[in-house]
PDB file of C-alpha atoms and ligand atoms in Angstrom:
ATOM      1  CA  UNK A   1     -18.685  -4.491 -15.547  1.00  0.00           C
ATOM      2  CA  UNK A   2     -15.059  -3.885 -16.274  1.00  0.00           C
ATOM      3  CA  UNK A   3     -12.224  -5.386 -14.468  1.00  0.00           C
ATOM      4  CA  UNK A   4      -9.401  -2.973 -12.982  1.00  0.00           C
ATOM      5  CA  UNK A   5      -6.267  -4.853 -13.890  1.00  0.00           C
ATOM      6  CA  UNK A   6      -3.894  -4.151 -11.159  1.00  0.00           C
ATOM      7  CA  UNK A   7      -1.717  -6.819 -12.711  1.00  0.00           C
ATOM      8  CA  UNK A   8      -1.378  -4.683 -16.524  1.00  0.00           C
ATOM      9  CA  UNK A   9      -1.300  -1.219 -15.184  1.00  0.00           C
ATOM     10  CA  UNK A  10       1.586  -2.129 -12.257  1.00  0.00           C
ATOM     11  CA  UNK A  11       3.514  -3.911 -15.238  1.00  0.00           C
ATOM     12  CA  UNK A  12       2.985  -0.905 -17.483  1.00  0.00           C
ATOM     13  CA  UNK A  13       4.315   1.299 -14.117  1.00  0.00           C
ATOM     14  CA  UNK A  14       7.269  -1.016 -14.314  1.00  0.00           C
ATOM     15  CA  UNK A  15       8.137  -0.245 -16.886  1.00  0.00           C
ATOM     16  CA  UNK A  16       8.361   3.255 -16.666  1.00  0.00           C
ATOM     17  CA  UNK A  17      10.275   3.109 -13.676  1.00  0.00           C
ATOM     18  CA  UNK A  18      12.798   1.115 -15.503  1.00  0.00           C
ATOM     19  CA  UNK A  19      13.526   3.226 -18.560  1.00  0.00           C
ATOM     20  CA  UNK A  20      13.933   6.200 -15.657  1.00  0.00           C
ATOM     21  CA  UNK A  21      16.520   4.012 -14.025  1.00  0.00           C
ATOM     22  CA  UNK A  22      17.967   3.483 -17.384  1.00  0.00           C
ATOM     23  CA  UNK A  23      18.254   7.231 -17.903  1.00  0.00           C
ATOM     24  CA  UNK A  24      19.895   7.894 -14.704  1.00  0.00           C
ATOM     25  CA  UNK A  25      22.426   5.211 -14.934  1.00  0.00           C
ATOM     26  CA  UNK A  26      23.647   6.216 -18.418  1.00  0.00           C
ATOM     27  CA  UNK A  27      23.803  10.014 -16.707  1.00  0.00           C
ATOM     28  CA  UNK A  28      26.371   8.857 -14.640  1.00  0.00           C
ATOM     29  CA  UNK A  29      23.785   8.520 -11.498  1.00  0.00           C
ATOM     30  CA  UNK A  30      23.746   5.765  -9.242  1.00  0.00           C
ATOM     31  CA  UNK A  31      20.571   3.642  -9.056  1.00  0.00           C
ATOM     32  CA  UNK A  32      18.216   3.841  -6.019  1.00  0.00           C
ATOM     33  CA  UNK A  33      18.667   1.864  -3.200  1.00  0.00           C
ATOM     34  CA  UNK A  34      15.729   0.135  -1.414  1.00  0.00           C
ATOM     35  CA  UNK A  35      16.622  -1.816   1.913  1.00  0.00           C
ATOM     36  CA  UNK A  36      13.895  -4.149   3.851  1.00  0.00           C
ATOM     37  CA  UNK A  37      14.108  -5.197   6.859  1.00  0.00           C
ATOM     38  CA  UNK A  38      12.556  -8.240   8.142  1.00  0.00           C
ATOM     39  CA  UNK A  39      12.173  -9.757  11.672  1.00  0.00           C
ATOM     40  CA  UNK A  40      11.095 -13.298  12.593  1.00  0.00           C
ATOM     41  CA  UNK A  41       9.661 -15.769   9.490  1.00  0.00           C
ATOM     42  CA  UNK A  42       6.101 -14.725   9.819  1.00  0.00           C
ATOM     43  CA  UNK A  43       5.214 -16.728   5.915  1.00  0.00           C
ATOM     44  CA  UNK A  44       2.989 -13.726   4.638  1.00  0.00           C
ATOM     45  CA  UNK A  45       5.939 -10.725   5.387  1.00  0.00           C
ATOM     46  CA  UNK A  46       8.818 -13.926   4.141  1.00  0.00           C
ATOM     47  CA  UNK A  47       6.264 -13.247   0.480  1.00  0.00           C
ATOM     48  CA  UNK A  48       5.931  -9.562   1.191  1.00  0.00           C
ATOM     49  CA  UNK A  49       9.655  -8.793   1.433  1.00  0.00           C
ATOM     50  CA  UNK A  50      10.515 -11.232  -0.964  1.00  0.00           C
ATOM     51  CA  UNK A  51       8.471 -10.037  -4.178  1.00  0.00           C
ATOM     52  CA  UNK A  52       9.819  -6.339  -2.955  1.00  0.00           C
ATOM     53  CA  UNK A  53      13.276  -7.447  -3.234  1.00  0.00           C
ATOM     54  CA  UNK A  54      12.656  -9.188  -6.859  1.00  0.00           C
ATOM     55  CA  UNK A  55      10.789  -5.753  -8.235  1.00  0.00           C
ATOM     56  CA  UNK A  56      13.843  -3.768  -7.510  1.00  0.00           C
ATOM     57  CA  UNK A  57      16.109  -6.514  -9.266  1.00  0.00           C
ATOM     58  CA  UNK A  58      13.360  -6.079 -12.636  1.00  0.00           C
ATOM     59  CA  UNK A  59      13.665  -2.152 -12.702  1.00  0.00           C
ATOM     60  CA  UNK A  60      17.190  -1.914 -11.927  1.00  0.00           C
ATOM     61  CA  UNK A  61      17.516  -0.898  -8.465  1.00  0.00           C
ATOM     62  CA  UNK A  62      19.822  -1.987  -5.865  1.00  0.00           C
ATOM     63  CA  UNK A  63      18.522  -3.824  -2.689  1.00  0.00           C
ATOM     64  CA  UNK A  64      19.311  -5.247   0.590  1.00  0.00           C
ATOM     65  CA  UNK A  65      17.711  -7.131   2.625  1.00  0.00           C
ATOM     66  CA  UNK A  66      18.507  -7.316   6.774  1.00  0.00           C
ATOM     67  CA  UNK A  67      17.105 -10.239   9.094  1.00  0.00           C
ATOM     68  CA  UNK A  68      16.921 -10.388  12.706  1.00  0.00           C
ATOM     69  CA  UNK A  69      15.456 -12.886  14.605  1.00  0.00           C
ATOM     70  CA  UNK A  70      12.231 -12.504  16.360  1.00  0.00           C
ATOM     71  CA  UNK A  71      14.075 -12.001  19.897  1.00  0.00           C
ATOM     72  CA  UNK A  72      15.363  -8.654  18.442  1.00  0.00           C
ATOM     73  CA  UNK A  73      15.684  -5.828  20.578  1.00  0.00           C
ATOM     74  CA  UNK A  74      13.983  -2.779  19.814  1.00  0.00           C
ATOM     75  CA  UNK A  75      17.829  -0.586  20.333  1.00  0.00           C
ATOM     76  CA  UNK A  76      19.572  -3.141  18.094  1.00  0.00           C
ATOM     77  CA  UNK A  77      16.685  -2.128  15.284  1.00  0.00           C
ATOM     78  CA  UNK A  78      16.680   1.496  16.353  1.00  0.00           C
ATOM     79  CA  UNK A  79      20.610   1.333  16.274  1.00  0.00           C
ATOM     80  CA  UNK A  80      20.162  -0.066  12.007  1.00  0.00           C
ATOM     81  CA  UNK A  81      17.780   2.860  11.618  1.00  0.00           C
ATOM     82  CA  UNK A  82      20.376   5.181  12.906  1.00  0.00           C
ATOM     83  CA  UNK A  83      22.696   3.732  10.709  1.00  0.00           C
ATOM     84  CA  UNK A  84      20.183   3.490   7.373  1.00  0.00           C
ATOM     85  CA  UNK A  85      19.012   6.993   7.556  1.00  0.00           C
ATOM     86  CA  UNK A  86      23.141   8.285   7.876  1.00  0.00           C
ATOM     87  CA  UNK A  87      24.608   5.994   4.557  1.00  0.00           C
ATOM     88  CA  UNK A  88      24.364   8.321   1.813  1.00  0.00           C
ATOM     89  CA  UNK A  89      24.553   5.141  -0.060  1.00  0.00           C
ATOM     90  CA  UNK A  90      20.431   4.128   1.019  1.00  0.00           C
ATOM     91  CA  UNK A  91      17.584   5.888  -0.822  1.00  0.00           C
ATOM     92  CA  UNK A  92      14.902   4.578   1.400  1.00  0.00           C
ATOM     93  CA  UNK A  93      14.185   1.789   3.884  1.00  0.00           C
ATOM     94  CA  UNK A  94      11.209  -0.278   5.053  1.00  0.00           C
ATOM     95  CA  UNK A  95      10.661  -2.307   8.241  1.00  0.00           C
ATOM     96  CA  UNK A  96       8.228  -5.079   7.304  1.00  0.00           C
ATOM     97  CA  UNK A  97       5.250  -4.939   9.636  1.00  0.00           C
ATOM     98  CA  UNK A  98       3.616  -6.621  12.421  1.00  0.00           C
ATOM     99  CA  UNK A  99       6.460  -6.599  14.463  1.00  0.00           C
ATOM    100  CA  UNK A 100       7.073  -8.811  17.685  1.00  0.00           C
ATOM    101  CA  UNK A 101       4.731  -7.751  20.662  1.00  0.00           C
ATOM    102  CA  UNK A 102       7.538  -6.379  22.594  1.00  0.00           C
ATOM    103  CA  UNK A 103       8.979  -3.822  19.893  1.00  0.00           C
ATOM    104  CA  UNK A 104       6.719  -0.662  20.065  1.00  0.00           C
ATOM    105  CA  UNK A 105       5.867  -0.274  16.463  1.00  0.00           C
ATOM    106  CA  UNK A 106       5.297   3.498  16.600  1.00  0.00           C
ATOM    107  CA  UNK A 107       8.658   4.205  17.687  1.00  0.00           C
ATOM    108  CA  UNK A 108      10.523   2.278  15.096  1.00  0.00           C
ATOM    109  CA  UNK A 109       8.512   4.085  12.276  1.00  0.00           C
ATOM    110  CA  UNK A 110       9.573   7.952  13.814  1.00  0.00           C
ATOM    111  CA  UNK A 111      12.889   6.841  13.803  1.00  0.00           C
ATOM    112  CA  UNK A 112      12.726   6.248  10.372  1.00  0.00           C
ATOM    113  CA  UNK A 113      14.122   9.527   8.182  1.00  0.00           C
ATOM    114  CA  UNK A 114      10.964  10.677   6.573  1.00  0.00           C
ATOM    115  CA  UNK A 115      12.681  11.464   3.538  1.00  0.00           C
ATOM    116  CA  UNK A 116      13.728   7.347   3.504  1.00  0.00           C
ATOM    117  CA  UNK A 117      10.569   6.728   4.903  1.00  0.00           C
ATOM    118  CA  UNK A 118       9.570   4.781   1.283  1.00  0.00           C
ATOM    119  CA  UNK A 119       6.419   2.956   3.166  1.00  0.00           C
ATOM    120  CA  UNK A 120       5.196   6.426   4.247  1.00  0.00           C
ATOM    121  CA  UNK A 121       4.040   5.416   7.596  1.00  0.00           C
ATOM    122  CA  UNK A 122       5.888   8.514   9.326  1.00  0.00           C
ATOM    123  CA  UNK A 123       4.064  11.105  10.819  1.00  0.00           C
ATOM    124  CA  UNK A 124       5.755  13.982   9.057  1.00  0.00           C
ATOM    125  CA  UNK A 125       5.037  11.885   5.318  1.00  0.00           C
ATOM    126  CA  UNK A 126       1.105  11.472   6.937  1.00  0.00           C
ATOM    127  CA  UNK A 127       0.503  14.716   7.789  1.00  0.00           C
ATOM    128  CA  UNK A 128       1.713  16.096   4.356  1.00  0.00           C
ATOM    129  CA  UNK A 129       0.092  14.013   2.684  1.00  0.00           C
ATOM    130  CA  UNK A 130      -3.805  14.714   4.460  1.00  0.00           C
ATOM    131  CA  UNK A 131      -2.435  18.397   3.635  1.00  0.00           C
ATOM    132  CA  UNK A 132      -1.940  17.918   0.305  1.00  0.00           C
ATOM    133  CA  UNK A 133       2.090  18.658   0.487  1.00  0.00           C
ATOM    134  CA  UNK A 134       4.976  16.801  -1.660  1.00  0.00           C
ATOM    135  CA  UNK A 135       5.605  13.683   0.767  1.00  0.00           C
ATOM    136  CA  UNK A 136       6.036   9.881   0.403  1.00  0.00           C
ATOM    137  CA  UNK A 137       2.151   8.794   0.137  1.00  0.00           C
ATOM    138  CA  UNK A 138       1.876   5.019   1.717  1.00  0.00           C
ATOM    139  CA  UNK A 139       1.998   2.322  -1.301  1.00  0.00           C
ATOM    140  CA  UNK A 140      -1.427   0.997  -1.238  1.00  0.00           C
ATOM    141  CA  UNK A 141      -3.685   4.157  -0.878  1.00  0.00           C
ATOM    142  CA  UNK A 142      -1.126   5.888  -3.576  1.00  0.00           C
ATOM    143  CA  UNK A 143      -1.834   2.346  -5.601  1.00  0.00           C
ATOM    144  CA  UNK A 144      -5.470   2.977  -5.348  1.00  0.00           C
ATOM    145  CA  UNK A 145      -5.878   6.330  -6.629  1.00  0.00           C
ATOM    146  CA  UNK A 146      -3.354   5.229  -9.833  1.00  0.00           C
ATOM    147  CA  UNK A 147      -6.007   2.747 -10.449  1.00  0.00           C
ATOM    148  CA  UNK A 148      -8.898   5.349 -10.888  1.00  0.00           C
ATOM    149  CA  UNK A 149      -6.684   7.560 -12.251  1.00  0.00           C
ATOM    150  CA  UNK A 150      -5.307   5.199 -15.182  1.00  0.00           C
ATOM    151  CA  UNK A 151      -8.878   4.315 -15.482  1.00  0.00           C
ATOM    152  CA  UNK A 152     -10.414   7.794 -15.883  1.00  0.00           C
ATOM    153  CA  UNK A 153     -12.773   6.859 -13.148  1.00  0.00           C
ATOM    154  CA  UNK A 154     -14.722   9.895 -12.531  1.00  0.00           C
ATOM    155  CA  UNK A 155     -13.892  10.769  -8.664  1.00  0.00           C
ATOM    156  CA  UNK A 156     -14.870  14.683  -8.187  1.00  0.00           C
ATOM    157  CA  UNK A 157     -18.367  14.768  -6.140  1.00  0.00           C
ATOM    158  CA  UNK A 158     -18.747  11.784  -6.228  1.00  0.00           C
ATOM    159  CA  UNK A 159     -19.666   9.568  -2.822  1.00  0.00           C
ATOM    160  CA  UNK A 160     -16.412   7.509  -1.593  1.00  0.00           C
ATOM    161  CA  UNK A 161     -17.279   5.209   1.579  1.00  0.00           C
ATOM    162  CA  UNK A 162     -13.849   3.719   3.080  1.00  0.00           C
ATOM    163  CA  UNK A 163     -14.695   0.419   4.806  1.00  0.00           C
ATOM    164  CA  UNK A 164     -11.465   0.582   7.253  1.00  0.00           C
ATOM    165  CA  UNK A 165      -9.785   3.177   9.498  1.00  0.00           C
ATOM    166  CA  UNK A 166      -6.351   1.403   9.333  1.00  0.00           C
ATOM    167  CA  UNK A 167      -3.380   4.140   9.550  1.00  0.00           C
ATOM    168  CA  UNK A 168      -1.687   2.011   6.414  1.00  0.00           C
ATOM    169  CA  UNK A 169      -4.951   2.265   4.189  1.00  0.00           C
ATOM    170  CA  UNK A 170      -8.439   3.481   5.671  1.00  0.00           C
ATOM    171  CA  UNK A 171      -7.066   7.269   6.889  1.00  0.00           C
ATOM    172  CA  UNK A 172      -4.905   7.810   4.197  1.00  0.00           C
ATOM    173  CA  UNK A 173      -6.905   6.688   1.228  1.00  0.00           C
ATOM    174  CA  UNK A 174     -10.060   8.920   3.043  1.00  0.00           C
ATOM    175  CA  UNK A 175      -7.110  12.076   3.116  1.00  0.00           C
ATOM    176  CA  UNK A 176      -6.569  11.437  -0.443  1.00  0.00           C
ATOM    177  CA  UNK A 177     -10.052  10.980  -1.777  1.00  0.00           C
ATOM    178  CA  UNK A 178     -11.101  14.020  -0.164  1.00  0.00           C
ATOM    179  CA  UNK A 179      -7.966  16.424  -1.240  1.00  0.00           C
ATOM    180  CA  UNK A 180      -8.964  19.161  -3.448  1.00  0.00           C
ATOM    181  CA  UNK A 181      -7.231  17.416  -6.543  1.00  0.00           C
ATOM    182  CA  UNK A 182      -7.742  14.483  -9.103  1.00  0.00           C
ATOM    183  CA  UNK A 183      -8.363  11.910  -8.282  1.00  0.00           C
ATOM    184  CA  UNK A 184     -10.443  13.105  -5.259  1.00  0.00           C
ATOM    185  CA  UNK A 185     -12.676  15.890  -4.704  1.00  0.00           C
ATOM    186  CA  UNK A 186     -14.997  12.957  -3.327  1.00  0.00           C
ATOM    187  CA  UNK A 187     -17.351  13.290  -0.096  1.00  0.00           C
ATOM    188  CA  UNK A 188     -15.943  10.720   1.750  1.00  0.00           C
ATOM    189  CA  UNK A 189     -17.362   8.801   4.424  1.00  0.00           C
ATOM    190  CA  UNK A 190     -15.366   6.213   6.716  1.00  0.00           C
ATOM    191  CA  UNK A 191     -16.987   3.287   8.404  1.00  0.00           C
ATOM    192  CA  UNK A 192     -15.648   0.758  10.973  1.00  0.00           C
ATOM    193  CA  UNK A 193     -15.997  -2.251  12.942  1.00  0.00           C
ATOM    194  CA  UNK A 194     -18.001   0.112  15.176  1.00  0.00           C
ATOM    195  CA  UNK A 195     -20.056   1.716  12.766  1.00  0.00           C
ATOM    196  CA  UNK A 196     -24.191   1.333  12.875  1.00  0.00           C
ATOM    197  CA  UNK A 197     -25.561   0.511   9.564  1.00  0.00           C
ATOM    198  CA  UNK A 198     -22.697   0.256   7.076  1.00  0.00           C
ATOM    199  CA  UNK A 199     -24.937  -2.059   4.452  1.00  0.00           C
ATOM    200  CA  UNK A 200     -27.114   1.218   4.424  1.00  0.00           C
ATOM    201  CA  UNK A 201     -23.982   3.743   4.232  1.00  0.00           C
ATOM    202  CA  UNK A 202     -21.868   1.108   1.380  1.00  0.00           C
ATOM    203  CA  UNK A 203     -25.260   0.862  -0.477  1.00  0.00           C
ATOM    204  CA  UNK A 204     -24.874   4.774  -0.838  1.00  0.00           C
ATOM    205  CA  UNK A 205     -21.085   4.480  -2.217  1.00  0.00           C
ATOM    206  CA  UNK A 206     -20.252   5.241  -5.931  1.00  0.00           C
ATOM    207  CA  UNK A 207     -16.592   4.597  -4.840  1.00  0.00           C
ATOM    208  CA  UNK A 208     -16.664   1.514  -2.149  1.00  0.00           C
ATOM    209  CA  UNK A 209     -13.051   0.993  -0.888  1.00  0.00           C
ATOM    210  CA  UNK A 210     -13.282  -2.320   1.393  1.00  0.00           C
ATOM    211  CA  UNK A 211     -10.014  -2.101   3.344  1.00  0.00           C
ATOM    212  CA  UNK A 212     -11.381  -3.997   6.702  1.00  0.00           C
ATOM    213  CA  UNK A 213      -9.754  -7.262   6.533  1.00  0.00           C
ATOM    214  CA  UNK A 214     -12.525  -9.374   6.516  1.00  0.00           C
ATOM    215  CA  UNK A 215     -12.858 -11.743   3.492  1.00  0.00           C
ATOM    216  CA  UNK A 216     -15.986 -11.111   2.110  1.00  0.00           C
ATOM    217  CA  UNK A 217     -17.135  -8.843   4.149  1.00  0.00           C
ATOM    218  CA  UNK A 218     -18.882  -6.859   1.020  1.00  0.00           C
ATOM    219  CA  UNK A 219     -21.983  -8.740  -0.461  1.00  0.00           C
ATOM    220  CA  UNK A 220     -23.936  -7.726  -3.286  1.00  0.00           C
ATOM    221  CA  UNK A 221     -26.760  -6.199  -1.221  1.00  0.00           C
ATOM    222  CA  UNK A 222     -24.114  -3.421   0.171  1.00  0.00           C
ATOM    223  CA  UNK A 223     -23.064  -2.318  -3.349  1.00  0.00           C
ATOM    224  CA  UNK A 224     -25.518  -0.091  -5.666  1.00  0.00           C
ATOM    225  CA  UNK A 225     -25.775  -0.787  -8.949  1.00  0.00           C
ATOM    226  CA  UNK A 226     -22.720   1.087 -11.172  1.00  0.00           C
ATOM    227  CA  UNK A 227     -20.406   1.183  -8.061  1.00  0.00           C
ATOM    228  CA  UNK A 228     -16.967   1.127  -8.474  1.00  0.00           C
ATOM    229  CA  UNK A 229     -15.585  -1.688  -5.846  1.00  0.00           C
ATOM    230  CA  UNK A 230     -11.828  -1.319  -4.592  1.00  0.00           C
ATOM    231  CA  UNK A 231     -11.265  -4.610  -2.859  1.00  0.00           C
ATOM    232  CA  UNK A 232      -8.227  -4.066  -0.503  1.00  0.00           C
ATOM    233  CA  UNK A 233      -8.604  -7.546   1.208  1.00  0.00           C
ATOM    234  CA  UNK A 234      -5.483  -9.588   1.569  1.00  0.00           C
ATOM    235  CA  UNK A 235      -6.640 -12.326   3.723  1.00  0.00           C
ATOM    236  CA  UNK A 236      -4.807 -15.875   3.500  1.00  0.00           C
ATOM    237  CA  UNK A 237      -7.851 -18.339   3.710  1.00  0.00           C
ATOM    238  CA  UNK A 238      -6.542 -22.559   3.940  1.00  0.00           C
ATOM    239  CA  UNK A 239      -7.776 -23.841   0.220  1.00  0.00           C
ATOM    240  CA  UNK A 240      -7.480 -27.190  -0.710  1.00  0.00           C
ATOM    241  CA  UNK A 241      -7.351 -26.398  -4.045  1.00  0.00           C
ATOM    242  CA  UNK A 242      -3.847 -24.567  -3.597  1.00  0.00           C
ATOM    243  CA  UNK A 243      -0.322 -26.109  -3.930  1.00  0.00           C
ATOM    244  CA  UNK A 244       0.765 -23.406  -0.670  1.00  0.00           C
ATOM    245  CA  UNK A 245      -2.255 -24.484   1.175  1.00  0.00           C
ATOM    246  CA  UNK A 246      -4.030 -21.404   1.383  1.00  0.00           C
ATOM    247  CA  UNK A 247      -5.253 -19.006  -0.827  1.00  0.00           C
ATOM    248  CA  UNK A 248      -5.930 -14.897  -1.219  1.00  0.00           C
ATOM    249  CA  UNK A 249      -9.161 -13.625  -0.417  1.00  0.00           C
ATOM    250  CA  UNK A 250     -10.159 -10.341  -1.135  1.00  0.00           C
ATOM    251  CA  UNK A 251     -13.146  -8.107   1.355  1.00  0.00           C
ATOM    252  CA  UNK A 252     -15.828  -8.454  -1.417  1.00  0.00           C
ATOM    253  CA  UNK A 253     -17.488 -11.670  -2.220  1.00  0.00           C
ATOM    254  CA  UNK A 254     -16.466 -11.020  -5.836  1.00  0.00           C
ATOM    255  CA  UNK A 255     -19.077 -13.372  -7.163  1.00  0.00           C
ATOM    256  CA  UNK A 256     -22.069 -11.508  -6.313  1.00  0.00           C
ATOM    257  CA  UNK A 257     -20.825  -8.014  -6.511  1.00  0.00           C
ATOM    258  CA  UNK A 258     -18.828  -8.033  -9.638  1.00  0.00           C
ATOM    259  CA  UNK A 259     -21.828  -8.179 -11.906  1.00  0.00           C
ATOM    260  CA  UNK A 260     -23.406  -5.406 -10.215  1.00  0.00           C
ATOM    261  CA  UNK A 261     -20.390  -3.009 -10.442  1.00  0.00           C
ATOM    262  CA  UNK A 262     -19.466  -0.315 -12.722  1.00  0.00           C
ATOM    263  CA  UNK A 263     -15.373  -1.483 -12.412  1.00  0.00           C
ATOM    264  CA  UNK A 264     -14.264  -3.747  -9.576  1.00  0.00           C
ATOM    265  CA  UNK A 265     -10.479  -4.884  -8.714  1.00  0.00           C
ATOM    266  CA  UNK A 266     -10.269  -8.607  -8.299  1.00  0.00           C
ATOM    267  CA  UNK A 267      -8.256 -10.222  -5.524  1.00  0.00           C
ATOM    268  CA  UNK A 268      -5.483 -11.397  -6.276  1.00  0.00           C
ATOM    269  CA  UNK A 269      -4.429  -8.935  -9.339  1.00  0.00           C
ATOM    270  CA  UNK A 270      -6.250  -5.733  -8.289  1.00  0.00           C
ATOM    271  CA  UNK A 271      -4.669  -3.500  -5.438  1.00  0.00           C
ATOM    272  CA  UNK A 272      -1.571  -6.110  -4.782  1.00  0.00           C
ATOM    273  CA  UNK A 273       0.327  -5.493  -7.496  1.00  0.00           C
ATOM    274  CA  UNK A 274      -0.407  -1.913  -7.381  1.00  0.00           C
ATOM    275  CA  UNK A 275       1.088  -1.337  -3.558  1.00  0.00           C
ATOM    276  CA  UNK A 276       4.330  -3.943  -4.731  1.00  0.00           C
ATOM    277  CA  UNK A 277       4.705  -0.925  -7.956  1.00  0.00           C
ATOM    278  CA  UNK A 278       4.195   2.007  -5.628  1.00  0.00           C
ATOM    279  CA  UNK A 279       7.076   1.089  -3.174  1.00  0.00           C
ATOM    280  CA  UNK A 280       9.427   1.588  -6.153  1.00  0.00           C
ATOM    281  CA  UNK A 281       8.005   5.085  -7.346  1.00  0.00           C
ATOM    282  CA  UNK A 282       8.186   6.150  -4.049  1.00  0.00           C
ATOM    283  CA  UNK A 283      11.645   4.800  -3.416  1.00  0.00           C
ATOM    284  CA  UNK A 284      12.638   6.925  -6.966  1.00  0.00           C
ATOM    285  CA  UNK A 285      10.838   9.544  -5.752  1.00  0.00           C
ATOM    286  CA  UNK A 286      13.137   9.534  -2.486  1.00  0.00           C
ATOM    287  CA  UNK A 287      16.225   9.101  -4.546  1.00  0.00           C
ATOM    288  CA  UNK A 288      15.616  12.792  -6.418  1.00  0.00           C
ATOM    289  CA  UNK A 289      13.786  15.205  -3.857  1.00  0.00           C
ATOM    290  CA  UNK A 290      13.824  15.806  -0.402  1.00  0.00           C
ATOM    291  CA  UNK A 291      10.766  15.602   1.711  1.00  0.00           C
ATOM    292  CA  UNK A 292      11.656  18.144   4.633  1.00  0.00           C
TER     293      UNK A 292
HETATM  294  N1  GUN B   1       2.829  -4.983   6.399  1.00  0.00           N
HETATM  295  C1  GUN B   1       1.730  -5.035   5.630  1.00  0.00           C
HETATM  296  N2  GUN B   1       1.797  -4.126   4.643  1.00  0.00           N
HETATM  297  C2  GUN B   1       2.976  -3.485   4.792  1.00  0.00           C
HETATM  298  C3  GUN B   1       3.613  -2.456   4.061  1.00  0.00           C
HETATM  299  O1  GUN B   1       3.099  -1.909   3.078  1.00  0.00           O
HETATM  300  N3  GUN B   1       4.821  -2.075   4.536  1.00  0.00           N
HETATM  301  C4  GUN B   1       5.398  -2.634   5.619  1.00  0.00           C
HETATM  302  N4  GUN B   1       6.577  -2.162   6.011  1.00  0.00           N
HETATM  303  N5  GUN B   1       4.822  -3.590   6.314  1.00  0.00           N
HETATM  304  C5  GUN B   1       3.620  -4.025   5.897  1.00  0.00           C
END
């Protein structure tokens, strides 16, 4: 069993993404600019936004970061959007999700520019992408197929089965993993909370990408023997043995599974660090093509 180490390669990524920065500063270009915005002081997004905001400080980038409160009003956010996607000055924006019950989530991401659209939750950046056209690809499926990629992980014919049907994750990464491409070429099958038999359909996997949100929803009886296990689970579980009180727990029970695996990502260390890395290739990405 090897470990993927989401931790090494997104450091390595870094660094590339740096030395680009590097180049375009000292050819007279300004650096990319990645804004976040963040509404109420839910303490998982408060992490999420804050490690985003500290990656673009390592490779160079400029960032901002807008609050509101959670008693925001969907115009007031709609009337920043307006303003993001017109400054010349902003190479892409993200609005940090879940957002208050009475904002209408959909309608905050069309209003987002797809070409600034750095999360790639727009329509226009989806539909490209399951189409195999240049467009932002969402952080943690783009994350996932860098893994197998910097890996060499064999992908082409080979039986992917998507735990997850999640319009950040479980579509996308089943779009990519089927594309005529590397990696991909996979036959890809999705399961969900509704699906009959998933043990039996994840025991057939050679690619098992767990993306439900379940910690440890995977046990060692769903994985066959050489699998390769992407463990997407982010799920804050209380721990006692933690100085925050809680701790990260992935959708495989990593104990039992890892020793049956061919590679497996752990959780933390695996995908993480991966989606934190892709943000800022997409965001450099915006900053020197357009997308439509
Ligand atoms: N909430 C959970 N993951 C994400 C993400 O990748 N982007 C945004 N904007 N919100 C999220």
């Amino acid at each position: 069993m090897q470990l993927i180490d989401g931790k090494l390669i997104s450091a390595q990524i870094k660094q590339e993404i740096a030395q680009e920065v590097l180049a375009m500063k000292a050819n007279g270009e300004t650096a990319p600019h990645l804004v976040a915005i963040l509404v109420g002081h839910d303490g998982g997004s408060e992490t999420y936004v804050a490690s985003k905001i500290t990656d673009c400080q390592e490779v160079g980038f400029q960032s901002s970061l807008i609050r509101y409160e959670d008693d925001v009003t969907e115009e007031e956010l709609l009337g920043t959007i307006d303003r993001l996607n017109r400054d010349a000055s902003i190479t892409g924006f993200i609005v940090q999700l879940p957002l208050p019950k009475h904002i209408d989530e959909q309608r905050i991401i069309e209003a987002i520019d797809p070409n600034k659209d750095v999360d790639g939750f727009h329509p226009i950046n989806m539909g490209r992408t399951l189409i195999g056209l240049p467009s932002l690809v969402s952080a943690t499926p783009a994350g996932i197929l860098e893994l197998l990629k910097r890996y060499k992980i064999e992908t082409s014919g080979k039986h992917c089965v998507v735990i997850g049907r999640s319009n950040i994750v479980g579509k996308p990464v089943a779009g990519l993993m089927m594309q005529k491409n590397y990696p991909g070429d996979a036959t890809v099958t999705v399961c969900h909370s509704r699906s009959k038999n998933i043990a039996e359909i994840c025991r057939q996997a050679d690619i098992l990408i767990a993306a439900i949100g379940q910690p440890e929803f995977v046990k060692a009886d769903m994985v066959k023997p050489g699998a390769v296990v992407i463990d997407v689970g982010t799920t804050r579980v209380p721990s006692t043995l933690t100085k925050s009180g809680w701790k990260l727990t992935g959708d495989v029970k990593f104990d039992e599974v890892a020793p049956k695996c061919s590679f497996i990502t752990p959780v933390p260390g695996g995908v993480g660090p991966m989606t934190r890395v892709e943000l800022l290739k997409n965001t450099l990405l915006a900053a020197k093509m357009r997308i439509n």
